[in-house]
Amino acid sequence: MAQILVVDDSSTVRNEVGDFLKANGLSVVTAVDGKDGLDKLKAHPSIKLVVSDVNMPNMDGLTMAEKIRNEHKNGAVGIIMLTTENSPAMKERGKAAGIKGWIVKPFNGPVVIGTLKKLVN
Amino acid sequence: MPQVVSKVLVLDDADAHFDSLKAFYEECGLVGIRPQQTGAANVMAILKSNVDLGGIMLYENFGGKGLELAREIHASRPELPIFLRRDAISSVAGLHEKDAGMFRCAYTLADLQQLRATLDSSIFSRVYPNDLVRGISEFTRNSLQSLFSGCDIDIETPYLVKDRIIYGEVFTMISIESHWCRGYMMFQTAEEAVLGLIRRAAGKEGANWTFRELNNVLGELTNLVWGSFKNRYVGHDNGNHNLQTQVPIIINHRSSYISFGSEDPQLCFKYVLRERNRPDAIPVPIFQRFVFNLNWSPEAFRENPSIETLVESGELELF
């Protein structure tokens, strides 16, 4: 089964998003920051989509996305940011890193789930 | 959204003048609270509790010992301005120099306008844009609602405090950085009350939850509100202001006291969470405080003009 990696330093968000995705039939792996996200992505080749926060300790979500594309040479996995950030400059940086989409918190599961399923498939 | 108000402790037992004073307070945006008992011990007990005061309105002959009480209050809470009502003289004339220094001003019932000017310069020394006050309460309510979906959220009238007392046992703090204001935002609450809310909301899984889960929820609340503040009020070309200035923040755990090194009042909001399926449960307050101690330039305040075109919260914007 295709897996989704949820990366957020807040366990509240990891639980909320993870539980919602699982309840909608998706398999979920979680990570606590960008570094952990890279490790989990490497350890779980079946991950097809990453849903990540931007502002996190140790490594932020945009840096993680850039490393996924540039250092790990992984262009196949889809990346979506789930964040309170909404600045055009950050979105531009995200686009340049091949991010597929941007969700402004708080997470609204029903609005997002249909699109996520299409991206995973 | 109503105007921003401030609570004052009224230590004045001249009941004959109470109605006129009350009317004056309302006109000035003050909410007067009076102690049930007038003894000094009772007054000091009130001050030790968290009442979020903007100042003290003291009558010189309150309980027959107005000056004595003023000395005790000033020694214990020097950050609270004391306004002295006198019978005959609208000044501190006749008081010992050391005593006179305790009072922000002295006034009589005949010259309340003099008091008003002093209130404006001490308690209401900062004017917060209405759009800012309304916006903060709106997006904070939305953030609370997303985290406490089983609760109704009420918002009390925003108010200014000179107090530095921390409410409850848990507080979060995040720095606010923008081209027009710099400072901090805090949330303060009681651990058990909010932990009870999130445990019940989580059902069986929440039975063993501890303060760590509570910390996570409050941390996310702080993150969501700061994100909303930033998206709405901080320009995206936010690179020209001086971010180097910092001042020490002093926290005294024993006295539940926090100082940001500024005499300016804090802008406070009180949100009350009521569980929908437990109407008899005690409502849970969460306090939100803003202190703009590093920069306050409201003339440069503006809402981001692109706000209407921004993607709605929670929706996925595909690239």
Coordinates of C-alpha atoms in Angstrom, one line a residue:
Chain A
M1 CA 0.0 0.0 0.0
A2 CA 1.2 3.5 -0.8
Q3 CA 2.3 5.4 2.3
I4 CA 2.1 9.0 3.3
L5 CA 4.8 10.6 5.5
V6 CA 3.6 13.3 7.9
V7 CA 6.4 15.5 9.1
D8 CA 5.6 18.0 12.0
D9 CA 7.2 18.8 15.2
S10 CA 3.8 19.1 16.9
S11 CA 2.5 15.7 18.0
T12 CA -1.0 17.3 18.1
V13 CA -0.7 17.9 14.3
R14 CA 0.9 14.5 13.6
N15 CA -1.9 12.8 15.4
E16 CA -4.7 14.9 13.9
V17 CA -3.4 14.5 10.3
G18 CA -2.2 11.0 10.7
D19 CA -5.5 9.7 12.3
F20 CA -7.5 11.5 9.6
L21 CA -5.5 10.0 6.8
K22 CA -5.6 6.5 8.3
A23 CA -9.4 6.8 8.8
N24 CA -9.6 7.5 5.1
G25 CA -7.7 4.3 4.2
L26 CA -4.2 5.6 3.8
S27 CA -1.1 4.2 5.5
V28 CA 0.8 6.8 7.5
V29 CA 4.4 7.2 8.7
T30 CA 5.3 10.1 10.9
A31 CA 8.5 12.2 11.5
V32 CA 9.2 14.9 14.1
D33 CA 11.4 17.2 11.9
G34 CA 13.1 17.5 8.5
K35 CA 16.1 15.3 9.5
D36 CA 13.8 12.6 10.8
G37 CA 11.7 13.0 7.6
L38 CA 14.7 12.3 5.4
D39 CA 15.5 9.2 7.5
K40 CA 12.0 7.9 7.4
L41 CA 11.8 8.5 3.6
K42 CA 14.9 6.4 3.2
A43 CA 13.7 3.7 5.4
H44 CA 10.2 3.4 3.8
P45 CA 10.6 3.2 0.0
S46 CA 6.8 2.8 -0.4
I47 CA 6.2 6.4 0.7
K48 CA 4.6 8.2 -2.2
L49 CA 3.7 11.5 -0.6
V50 CA 5.1 13.8 2.1
V51 CA 2.9 16.2 4.0
S52 CA 5.3 18.5 5.9
D53 CA 5.3 21.5 8.2
V54 CA 7.7 24.4 7.3
N55 CA 8.9 25.7 10.7
M56 CA 10.5 22.9 12.6
P57 CA 13.6 22.5 14.8
N58 CA 16.8 20.8 13.5
M59 CA 15.7 21.0 9.8
D60 CA 12.8 23.0 8.4
G61 CA 10.4 21.6 5.8
L62 CA 11.6 23.6 2.8
T63 CA 15.2 22.5 3.4
M64 CA 14.0 18.9 3.7
A65 CA 12.2 19.2 0.4
E66 CA 15.3 20.7 -1.3
K67 CA 17.4 17.8 0.1
I68 CA 14.9 15.2 -1.1
R69 CA 15.2 16.6 -4.7
N70 CA 18.8 17.7 -4.8
E71 CA 20.8 15.4 -2.6
H72 CA 18.7 12.3 -2.4
K73 CA 17.8 12.7 -6.1
N74 CA 14.2 11.6 -5.4
G75 CA 11.9 13.3 -7.9
A76 CA 9.2 10.8 -7.6
V77 CA 7.8 11.5 -4.2
G78 CA 5.1 14.2 -4.0
I79 CA 5.6 16.9 -1.4
I80 CA 2.9 19.1 0.1
M81 CA 3.5 21.7 2.8
L82 CA 1.0 22.0 5.7
T83 CA 2.0 25.2 7.5
T84 CA 0.9 28.5 9.0
E85 CA 3.3 30.3 6.6
N86 CA 1.7 31.9 3.6
S87 CA 4.4 34.2 2.1
P88 CA 4.8 34.3 -1.6
A89 CA 8.6 34.1 -1.2
M90 CA 8.3 30.8 0.7
K91 CA 5.9 29.4 -1.8
E92 CA 8.3 30.3 -4.6
R93 CA 11.1 28.5 -2.8
G94 CA 8.8 25.6 -2.4
K95 CA 7.8 25.5 -6.1
A96 CA 11.5 25.6 -7.0
A97 CA 12.0 22.5 -4.8
G98 CA 9.2 20.7 -6.7
I99 CA 6.6 21.0 -4.0
K100 CA 3.2 20.1 -5.4
G101 CA 0.9 22.1 -3.1
W102 CA 0.5 24.3 0.0
I103 CA -2.0 24.0 2.8
V104 CA -2.4 26.8 5.3
K105 CA -3.1 25.5 8.8
P106 CA -5.4 24.7 10.5
F107 CA -5.8 21.4 8.6
N108 CA -9.2 20.9 7.0
G109 CA -9.2 17.2 6.3
P110 CA -12.4 16.8 4.2
V111 CA -11.3 19.6 1.9
V112 CA -7.8 18.0 1.4
I113 CA -8.4 14.3 1.3
G114 CA -9.7 13.9 -2.2
T115 CA -6.8 15.7 -3.7
L116 CA -4.3 13.8 -1.6
K117 CA -5.8 10.5 -2.8
K118 CA -5.4 11.6 -6.4
L119 CA -1.8 12.6 -5.9
V120 CA -1.0 9.3 -4.1
N121 CA -2.6 7.3 -6.9
Chain B
M1 CA -15.7 44.4 19.1
P2 CA -16.1 46.6 22.1
Q3 CA -13.4 49.2 23.0
V4 CA -10.4 47.9 25.0
V5 CA -11.0 48.4 28.7
S6 CA -9.0 48.0 31.9
K7 CA -9.8 46.7 35.3
V8 CA -9.1 48.8 38.4
L9 CA -9.4 47.8 42.1
V10 CA -11.6 50.5 43.7
L11 CA -10.6 51.0 47.4
D12 CA -13.1 53.7 48.1
D13 CA -15.7 53.4 50.9
A14 CA -17.4 56.8 50.3
D15 CA -20.6 55.1 49.1
A16 CA -22.4 58.5 48.5
H17 CA -20.1 59.1 45.6
F18 CA -20.0 55.7 44.2
D19 CA -22.6 56.2 41.4
S20 CA -20.8 59.3 40.0
L21 CA -17.4 57.5 40.2
K22 CA -18.8 54.5 38.5
A23 CA -20.2 56.6 35.7
F24 CA -16.9 58.3 35.3
Y25 CA -15.0 55.0 35.2
E26 CA -17.3 53.7 32.5
E27 CA -16.8 56.8 30.5
C28 CA -13.0 56.3 30.7
G29 CA -13.1 52.6 29.8
L30 CA -12.4 51.4 33.3
V31 CA -14.1 48.4 34.9
G32 CA -14.1 48.9 38.7
I33 CA -14.0 45.9 41.1
R34 CA -14.4 46.4 44.8
P35 CA -13.3 44.1 47.6
Q36 CA -16.0 42.4 49.6
Q37 CA -14.2 43.3 52.8
T38 CA -12.1 46.4 53.3
G39 CA -9.4 45.1 55.6
A40 CA -5.8 45.5 54.4
A41 CA -5.2 41.7 54.6
N42 CA -8.2 41.1 52.3
V43 CA -7.0 43.8 49.8
M44 CA -3.5 42.2 49.7
A45 CA -5.0 38.8 49.3
I46 CA -6.9 40.1 46.2
L47 CA -3.7 41.5 44.8
K48 CA -1.9 38.2 45.3
S49 CA -4.6 36.5 43.2
N50 CA -4.7 37.0 39.5
V51 CA -7.0 39.9 38.8
D52 CA -5.3 41.4 35.8
L53 CA -5.4 45.0 37.1
G54 CA -4.6 48.2 35.2
G55 CA -4.4 50.2 38.5
I56 CA -5.7 51.0 41.9
M57 CA -8.2 53.8 42.7
L58 CA -7.6 54.6 46.4
Y59 CA -9.5 57.0 48.7
E60 CA -7.1 58.6 51.1
N61 CA -9.3 57.7 54.1
F62 CA -10.2 54.2 52.9
G63 CA -10.8 52.0 56.0
G64 CA -9.3 54.9 58.0
K65 CA -5.9 53.8 56.8
G66 CA -5.5 54.8 53.1
L67 CA -1.9 55.9 53.3
E68 CA -0.8 52.8 55.2
L69 CA -2.5 50.6 52.7
A70 CA -0.9 52.5 49.8
R71 CA 2.5 51.8 51.3
E72 CA 1.8 48.1 51.5
I73 CA 0.4 48.0 47.9
H74 CA 3.3 50.0 46.5
A75 CA 5.9 47.8 48.2
S76 CA 4.2 44.6 47.0
R77 CA 3.2 45.7 43.5
P78 CA 5.1 48.8 42.4
E79 CA 4.1 48.2 38.7
L80 CA 0.4 49.1 39.5
P81 CA -0.3 52.8 39.3
I82 CA -2.2 54.2 42.3
F83 CA -4.6 57.1 41.8
L84 CA -5.3 58.9 45.1
R85 CA -8.7 60.5 45.7
R86 CA -8.5 63.2 48.3
D87 CA -11.2 65.1 50.1
A88 CA -10.0 68.7 49.7
I89 CA -6.7 69.0 47.7
S90 CA -6.2 67.9 44.1
S91 CA -2.5 67.3 44.6
V92 CA -0.1 65.3 46.8
A93 CA 0.6 68.5 48.8
G94 CA 1.0 67.8 52.5
L95 CA 2.1 64.2 52.0
H96 CA 5.7 63.2 52.9
E97 CA 7.8 63.2 49.8
K98 CA 8.3 59.4 49.9
D99 CA 4.6 58.9 50.2
A100 CA 3.8 61.3 47.5
G101 CA 6.0 59.3 45.1
M102 CA 3.7 56.3 45.4
F103 CA 0.8 58.0 43.6
R104 CA 0.4 58.6 39.8
C105 CA -1.8 61.5 40.7
A106 CA -4.1 62.9 43.4
Y107 CA -7.5 64.3 42.6
T108 CA -10.8 65.3 44.1
L109 CA -14.3 64.6 42.9
A110 CA -14.4 68.2 41.7
D111 CA -11.6 67.7 39.1
L112 CA -12.1 64.3 37.6
Q113 CA -10.8 65.6 34.2
Q114 CA -7.3 65.9 35.7
L115 CA -7.6 62.2 36.7
R116 CA -8.8 61.4 33.2
A117 CA -5.7 62.9 31.6
T118 CA -3.5 60.8 34.0
L119 CA -5.4 57.6 33.2
D120 CA -4.9 58.2 29.5
S121 CA -1.2 58.7 29.9
S122 CA -0.6 55.8 32.3
I123 CA -3.1 53.0 31.8
F124 CA -4.2 53.8 28.2
S125 CA -0.8 55.0 27.1
R126 CA -1.0 52.9 24.0
V127 CA -3.9 52.9 21.5
Y128 CA -4.4 49.6 19.8
P129 CA -5.9 49.7 16.3
N130 CA -9.5 48.3 16.4
D131 CA -8.8 46.2 13.3
L132 CA -5.9 44.6 15.1
V133 CA -7.9 43.9 18.3
R134 CA -10.8 42.5 16.3
G135 CA -8.5 40.4 14.0
I136 CA -6.6 38.8 16.9
S137 CA -9.8 37.7 18.6
E138 CA -11.2 36.3 15.4
F139 CA -8.2 34.2 14.3
T140 CA -7.5 33.1 17.9
R141 CA -11.1 31.9 18.3
N142 CA -10.7 30.0 15.0
S143 CA -7.5 28.4 16.2
L144 CA -9.0 27.4 19.5
Q145 CA -12.0 26.0 17.7
S146 CA -9.8 23.8 15.5
L147 CA -8.0 22.4 18.6
F148 CA -11.0 22.2 20.9
S149 CA -13.7 21.2 18.5
G150 CA -16.1 20.0 21.3
C151 CA -16.1 23.4 22.9
D152 CA -17.9 26.7 22.4
I153 CA -15.5 29.6 22.6
D154 CA -16.6 32.9 24.2
I155 CA -14.4 36.0 24.1
E156 CA -14.6 38.6 26.9
T157 CA -13.9 42.3 26.2
P158 CA -10.2 42.8 25.6
Y159 CA -8.4 44.8 28.3
L160 CA -5.1 46.4 29.3
V161 CA -3.1 45.4 32.3
K162 CA -0.1 46.8 34.1
D163 CA 0.0 43.6 36.2
R164 CA 2.9 41.2 35.6
I165 CA 1.3 38.2 37.3
I166 CA 1.2 34.9 35.4
Y167 CA -2.1 33.1 35.4
G168 CA -2.2 29.4 36.1
E169 CA 0.7 26.9 35.8
V170 CA 1.3 26.7 32.0
F171 CA 2.3 29.4 29.6
T172 CA 3.6 29.6 26.1
M173 CA 5.5 32.5 24.6
I174 CA 6.5 33.4 21.1
S175 CA 8.3 36.4 19.8
I176 CA 6.4 38.8 17.5
E177 CA 8.5 40.3 14.8
S178 CA 7.3 42.8 12.2
H179 CA 8.2 46.1 10.6
W180 CA 5.7 47.9 12.9
C181 CA 5.8 46.0 16.2
R182 CA 8.1 43.7 18.1
G183 CA 7.4 41.9 21.3
Y184 CA 5.9 38.7 22.6
M185 CA 2.6 36.8 22.7
M186 CA 1.7 34.5 25.5
F187 CA -1.0 32.0 26.4
Q188 CA -1.6 31.3 30.1
T189 CA -3.8 28.7 31.6
A190 CA -4.4 26.2 34.4
E191 CA -3.0 22.8 33.7
E192 CA -5.7 20.5 35.1
A193 CA -8.6 22.3 33.5
V194 CA -7.3 22.2 30.0
L195 CA -5.8 18.7 30.4
G196 CA -9.3 17.6 31.3
L197 CA -10.7 19.1 28.1
I198 CA -8.3 17.4 25.8
R199 CA -8.5 14.1 27.7
R200 CA -12.2 13.9 27.4
A201 CA -12.1 14.9 23.8
A202 CA -9.6 12.1 23.1
G203 CA -11.8 9.4 24.7
K204 CA -10.1 6.2 25.9
E205 CA -6.8 7.1 24.3
G206 CA -6.7 10.3 26.4
A207 CA -7.0 8.6 29.8
N208 CA -3.2 8.5 30.4
W209 CA -2.4 11.8 28.8
T210 CA -0.1 14.0 30.9
F211 CA 1.1 17.6 30.7
R212 CA 3.1 16.7 27.7
E213 CA 0.0 16.3 25.5
L214 CA -1.2 19.6 27.0
N215 CA 2.1 21.3 26.1
N216 CA 1.7 20.0 22.5
V217 CA -1.8 21.4 22.2
L218 CA -0.9 24.8 23.6
G219 CA 2.3 24.9 21.5
E220 CA 0.2 24.3 18.4
L221 CA -2.3 26.9 19.4
T222 CA 0.6 29.4 19.8
N223 CA 2.0 28.4 16.4
L224 CA -1.4 28.7 14.7
V225 CA -2.1 32.2 16.1
W226 CA 1.3 33.5 15.4
G227 CA 1.0 32.2 11.8
S228 CA -2.4 34.0 11.4
F229 CA -0.9 37.2 12.9
K230 CA 2.0 37.0 10.5
N231 CA -0.1 36.3 7.4
R232 CA -2.5 39.2 8.3
Y233 CA -0.4 41.9 9.7
V234 CA 3.2 41.4 8.9
G235 CA 4.3 42.4 5.4
H236 CA 6.0 39.9 3.3
D237 CA 8.8 42.3 2.5
N238 CA 9.6 42.3 6.2
G239 CA 13.4 42.6 6.1
N240 CA 14.3 46.2 6.9
H241 CA 13.5 46.5 10.6
N242 CA 16.2 46.3 13.3
L243 CA 15.9 42.9 14.8
Q244 CA 19.0 43.2 17.0
T245 CA 17.5 44.9 20.0
Q246 CA 16.7 42.6 22.9
V247 CA 16.1 43.1 26.6
P248 CA 16.2 40.6 29.4
I249 CA 12.9 38.9 30.3
I250 CA 12.7 38.2 34.0
I251 CA 10.6 35.3 35.3
N252 CA 10.1 34.6 39.0
H253 CA 8.5 31.2 39.4
R254 CA 7.8 31.6 43.1
S255 CA 5.9 34.8 42.6
S256 CA 4.4 33.8 39.2
Y257 CA 5.8 37.0 37.9
I258 CA 7.1 38.0 34.5
S259 CA 8.7 41.3 33.4
F260 CA 9.6 42.4 29.9
G261 CA 11.4 45.4 31.1
S262 CA 8.7 47.7 29.9
E263 CA 6.3 49.9 31.8
D264 CA 3.7 49.7 29.0
P265 CA 0.4 47.9 29.5
Q266 CA -0.1 44.5 28.1
L267 CA -3.0 43.9 25.7
C268 CA -5.0 40.9 27.0
F269 CA -7.8 38.7 25.7
K270 CA -9.7 36.1 27.8
Y271 CA -11.2 33.1 26.0
V272 CA -13.6 30.9 27.9
L273 CA -14.1 27.3 26.7
R274 CA -17.4 25.6 27.4
E275 CA -17.8 21.9 26.6
R276 CA -20.9 21.4 24.5
N277 CA -21.8 18.0 25.9
R278 CA -21.2 18.9 29.5
P279 CA -23.2 22.1 30.1
D280 CA -22.7 21.9 33.9
A281 CA -18.9 21.7 33.6
I282 CA -16.8 24.6 34.9
P283 CA -15.8 26.9 32.0
V284 CA -12.1 26.9 31.2
P285 CA -10.3 30.2 30.7
I286 CA -7.3 30.7 28.5
F287 CA -5.6 34.1 28.7
Q288 CA -3.7 35.6 25.7
R289 CA -1.4 38.5 26.3
F290 CA 0.6 40.8 23.9
V291 CA 3.5 42.9 25.1
F292 CA 5.1 45.0 22.4
N293 CA 8.1 46.0 24.4
L294 CA 10.7 46.2 21.7
N295 CA 8.9 48.3 19.1
W296 CA 5.5 49.8 18.8
S297 CA 4.8 51.9 15.7
P298 CA 1.0 51.7 15.1
E299 CA 1.2 54.4 12.4
A300 CA 2.8 51.7 10.2
F301 CA 0.1 49.1 11.0
R302 CA -1.8 47.7 8.1
E303 CA -3.6 44.6 7.1
N304 CA -2.0 42.8 4.2
P305 CA -3.9 44.1 1.1
S306 CA -3.7 40.7 -0.5
I307 CA -5.7 39.0 2.3
E308 CA -8.8 38.4 0.1
T309 CA -6.7 36.6 -2.5
L310 CA -4.9 34.4 -0.1
V311 CA -5.9 30.8 -0.1
E312 CA -8.4 29.9 2.6
S313 CA -7.0 28.1 5.7
G314 CA -7.2 24.4 5.4
E315 CA -7.6 24.3 1.6
L316 CA -5.0 22.8 -0.6
E317 CA -3.4 25.2 -3.1
L318 CA -1.9 23.1 -5.9
F319 CA 1.1 24.3 -7.8

